[in-house]
Coordinates of N, CA and C in Angstrom, one line a residue:
M1 N 132.5 -184.2 -186.4 CA 131.0 -183.9 -185.7 C 130.9 -184.0 -184.2
E2 N 131.0 -184.0 -183.2 CA 130.4 -184.3 -182.6 C 129.8 -183.1 -181.5
G3 N 128.5 -183.0 -181.1 CA 127.3 -182.2 -180.2 C 127.0 -181.6 -181.9
T4 N 126.4 -180.5 -181.4 CA 125.1 -179.7 -182.1 C 125.7 -178.1 -181.6
F5 N 125.7 -177.2 -183.1 CA 126.2 -176.0 -183.5 C 125.1 -175.7 -183.7
R6 N 124.3 -174.6 -183.9 CA 124.1 -173.9 -184.7 C 125.0 -172.5 -186.1
F7 N 124.8 -172.9 -187.4 CA 125.8 -171.6 -187.9 C 125.1 -171.2 -189.3
Q8 N 124.9 -169.9 -189.1 CA 124.6 -168.7 -189.8 C 125.5 -169.1 -190.9
V9 N 125.1 -169.2 -192.6 CA 125.9 -168.7 -193.7 C 125.9 -168.5 -194.6
G10 N 126.0 -166.3 -195.1 CA 124.9 -165.5 -195.8 C 124.1 -165.2 -195.0
D11 N 122.4 -165.4 -194.6 CA 120.6 -165.1 -194.3 C 120.9 -166.7 -193.9
E12 N 122.1 -167.7 -194.4 CA 120.2 -168.6 -193.9 C 121.4 -168.9 -192.4
E13 N 120.2 -169.5 -191.6 CA 120.6 -170.3 -190.0 C 120.4 -171.5 -189.7
F14 N 121.1 -172.2 -189.2 CA 120.6 -174.0 -189.4 C 121.4 -174.7 -187.8
D15 N 121.1 -175.3 -187.3 CA 121.4 -176.4 -186.3 C 122.5 -177.5 -187.1
A16 N 123.8 -178.0 -187.1 CA 124.0 -179.1 -187.6 C 124.7 -180.4 -186.8
T17 N 124.2 -181.4 -186.9 CA 124.3 -182.2 -186.0 C 125.4 -183.0 -186.1
P18 N 126.2 -183.9 -186.1 CA 126.8 -185.6 -186.8 C 126.7 -185.4 -187.6
G19 N 127.4 -185.9 -189.0 CA 127.3 -185.8 -189.7 C 126.5 -185.1 -191.6
T20 N 126.5 -183.7 -190.3 CA 126.1 -182.5 -191.3 C 127.9 -181.5 -191.6
S21 N 127.9 -181.7 -193.1 CA 129.0 -181.2 -193.8 C 128.7 -179.3 -194.0
V22 N 128.8 -178.2 -193.8 CA 128.8 -177.7 -194.2 C 129.0 -176.6 -195.0
L23 N 128.9 -176.2 -196.0 CA 129.9 -175.6 -196.8 C 129.7 -173.5 -196.3
V24 N 130.5 -172.6 -196.5 CA 130.9 -171.9 -197.0 C 131.7 -171.3 -198.0
P25 N 130.8 -171.0 -199.0 CA 132.0 -169.9 -200.3 C 132.8 -169.2 -199.2
R26 N 134.1 -169.4 -200.5 CA 135.3 -168.0 -200.1 C 134.2 -166.6 -199.9
G27 N 134.1 -166.1 -198.7 CA 133.2 -164.0 -199.0 C 132.4 -164.6 -198.6
T28 N 131.8 -165.8 -198.2 CA 130.7 -165.4 -197.4 C 130.8 -164.9 -196.1
P29 N 130.4 -164.5 -195.0 CA 129.8 -163.6 -193.8 C 129.5 -165.8 -193.1
H30 N 129.5 -165.6 -192.3 CA 129.4 -166.8 -191.3 C 129.7 -166.7 -190.2
T31 N 129.1 -168.2 -189.1 CA 129.7 -167.7 -188.0 C 128.5 -169.3 -187.4
W32 N 129.4 -169.7 -185.7 CA 128.7 -170.4 -185.2 C 128.7 -170.4 -184.3
A33 N 127.7 -171.2 -183.5 CA 127.9 -171.2 -182.1 C 127.5 -172.6 -181.1
N34 N 127.6 -173.6 -180.4 CA 127.6 -174.4 -179.5 C 126.4 -174.7 -179.1
V35 N 125.4 -175.3 -179.4 CA 123.7 -175.2 -178.4 C 123.7 -175.9 -178.1
G36 N 124.3 -177.9 -177.7 CA 124.6 -178.7 -177.3 C 125.1 -178.5 -175.9
P37 N 124.9 -179.2 -175.4 CA 124.7 -179.5 -173.4 C 126.0 -180.0 -173.1
N38 N 126.4 -180.1 -174.4 CA 128.1 -180.5 -173.9 C 129.6 -180.0 -175.3
T39 N 130.2 -179.7 -174.6 CA 131.5 -179.6 -175.3 C 131.3 -180.5 -176.6
G40 N 131.4 -180.0 -177.8 CA 131.0 -180.3 -179.3 C 132.9 -180.7 -180.2
R41 N 132.8 -180.9 -181.2 CA 133.7 -180.6 -182.4 C 133.6 -180.4 -183.0
M42 N 134.0 -180.4 -184.4 CA 134.4 -179.6 -185.2 C 135.6 -180.6 -186.5
L43 N 135.1 -180.5 -187.5 CA 136.8 -181.0 -188.6 C 136.5 -179.3 -189.0
F44 N 137.4 -178.6 -189.4 CA 137.5 -177.5 -190.6 C 138.6 -178.1 -191.5
I45 N 138.0 -177.7 -192.6 CA 138.8 -178.4 -194.1 C 138.6 -176.6 -195.2
F46 N 139.8 -176.2 -194.6 CA 140.0 -175.4 -195.6 C 140.1 -175.5 -197.4
T47 N 140.9 -175.0 -198.1 CA 140.7 -175.4 -199.6 C 141.2 -173.8 -200.2
P48 N 141.6 -173.3 -200.4 CA 142.9 -174.2 -200.6 C 143.8 -173.9 -199.3
G49 N 145.0 -174.5 -198.6 CA 144.8 -174.4 -197.7 C 145.7 -172.9 -198.0
G50 N 147.0 -172.2 -196.4 CA 147.5 -172.4 -195.5 C 147.3 -171.1 -194.7
I51 N 145.5 -171.5 -194.0 CA 145.3 -170.7 -192.7 C 145.8 -171.7 -191.6
E52 N 145.9 -173.1 -191.4 CA 146.3 -173.7 -190.9 C 146.7 -172.7 -189.8
D53 N 147.9 -171.2 -189.2 CA 148.0 -170.8 -188.6 C 147.3 -169.7 -187.9
F54 N 145.9 -169.9 -188.6 CA 145.7 -169.1 -187.9 C 144.8 -168.8 -186.8
F55 N 144.5 -169.9 -186.7 CA 144.0 -170.3 -185.2 C 144.2 -170.5 -184.1
P56 N 145.4 -171.0 -184.3 CA 146.0 -171.6 -182.4 C 147.5 -169.5 -182.5
E57 N 147.0 -169.0 -183.5 CA 148.4 -168.0 -183.0 C 147.0 -166.6 -182.9
I58 N 145.1 -166.6 -183.8 CA 144.6 -165.8 -182.3 C 143.8 -165.9 -180.9
S59 N 144.4 -167.6 -180.4 CA 144.0 -167.8 -179.0 C 145.1 -166.9 -178.0
R60 N 146.1 -166.0 -178.3 CA 146.6 -165.8 -177.8 C 146.8 -164.1 -177.9
H61 N 145.8 -163.8 -178.0 CA 146.4 -162.8 -178.5 C 144.2 -161.5 -178.5
S62 N 143.6 -160.4 -177.4 CA 143.6 -159.3 -177.4 C 142.7 -159.8 -178.7
L63 N 140.9 -158.5 -179.4 CA 140.5 -158.7 -180.0 C 141.6 -157.9 -181.1
E64 N 141.1 -157.0 -180.2 CA 142.1 -156.0 -181.1 C 143.3 -156.1 -182.4
E65 N 143.6 -157.2 -181.2 CA 144.6 -158.1 -182.4 C 144.4 -158.8 -183.3
I66 N 143.0 -159.6 -182.5 CA 142.8 -161.2 -183.3 C 142.0 -160.2 -185.3
V67 N 141.2 -158.4 -185.0 CA 141.2 -157.7 -186.4 C 142.5 -157.7 -186.9
Q68 N 143.2 -157.4 -186.9 CA 144.8 -157.1 -187.6 C 145.3 -158.2 -187.9
I69 N 145.7 -159.5 -187.2 CA 146.0 -160.8 -188.0 C 144.6 -161.4 -188.5
A70 N 143.5 -161.1 -188.8 CA 142.5 -161.4 -189.8 C 143.1 -160.9 -191.2
A71 N 143.3 -159.3 -190.2 CA 143.4 -158.5 -192.2 C 144.4 -159.0 -192.7
D72 N 145.1 -159.4 -192.1 CA 146.7 -160.3 -192.4 C 146.1 -161.5 -193.2
N73 N 146.0 -163.1 -192.6 CA 145.3 -163.2 -192.9 C 143.9 -163.1 -194.4
D74 N 143.3 -162.1 -195.5 CA 142.7 -162.3 -196.3 C 141.1 -162.6 -195.5
T75 N 141.0 -162.5 -194.3 CA 139.8 -162.5 -193.4 C 138.9 -161.2 -192.6
V76 N 138.4 -161.1 -193.2 CA 137.6 -159.9 -192.2 C 136.6 -160.1 -191.1
I77 N 137.0 -160.0 -189.6 CA 135.9 -159.7 -189.1 C 134.3 -158.7 -189.3
I78 N 133.6 -159.3 -189.5 CA 132.3 -158.2 -189.8 C 131.5 -158.7 -188.4
G79 N 131.6 -158.8 -187.3 CA 130.7 -158.5 -185.8 C 131.4 -159.9 -184.8
P80 N 130.5 -159.5 -183.8 CA 130.1 -159.8 -182.9 C 130.3 -161.8 -183.2
P81 N 130.6 -162.5 -181.7 CA 130.4 -163.8 -182.2 C 128.3 -163.4 -182.3
M82 N 128.4 -165.1 -183.1 CA 126.7 -165.4 -182.6 C 126.6 -165.4 -181.4
V83 N 125.2 -165.4 -180.5 CA 125.2 -165.0 -179.3 C 123.6 -166.2 -179.2
V84 N 123.5 -166.9 -178.9 CA 122.3 -167.9 -178.9 C 121.9 -167.5 -177.1
E85 N 120.5 -167.9 -177.5 CA 119.5 -167.9 -176.0 C 119.4 -169.1 -175.7

């Protein structure tokens, strides 16, 4: 991880910095936002695999289309992105 990100995993909200690992159990609502002054980077590991095409695919679509693509990948979008003030 590079940078600082704020995560919400279930009811818990916390900041993550380099060296932090974040575990999101299957079926747990979660979101994150970059709260650092610069662009950040994260490494995601999904087990089991199978979602590797999801993120490149959604980058080319509207929100309405993304909701359907997510559903096709057994993922439910339950709210807007996290807003950090």
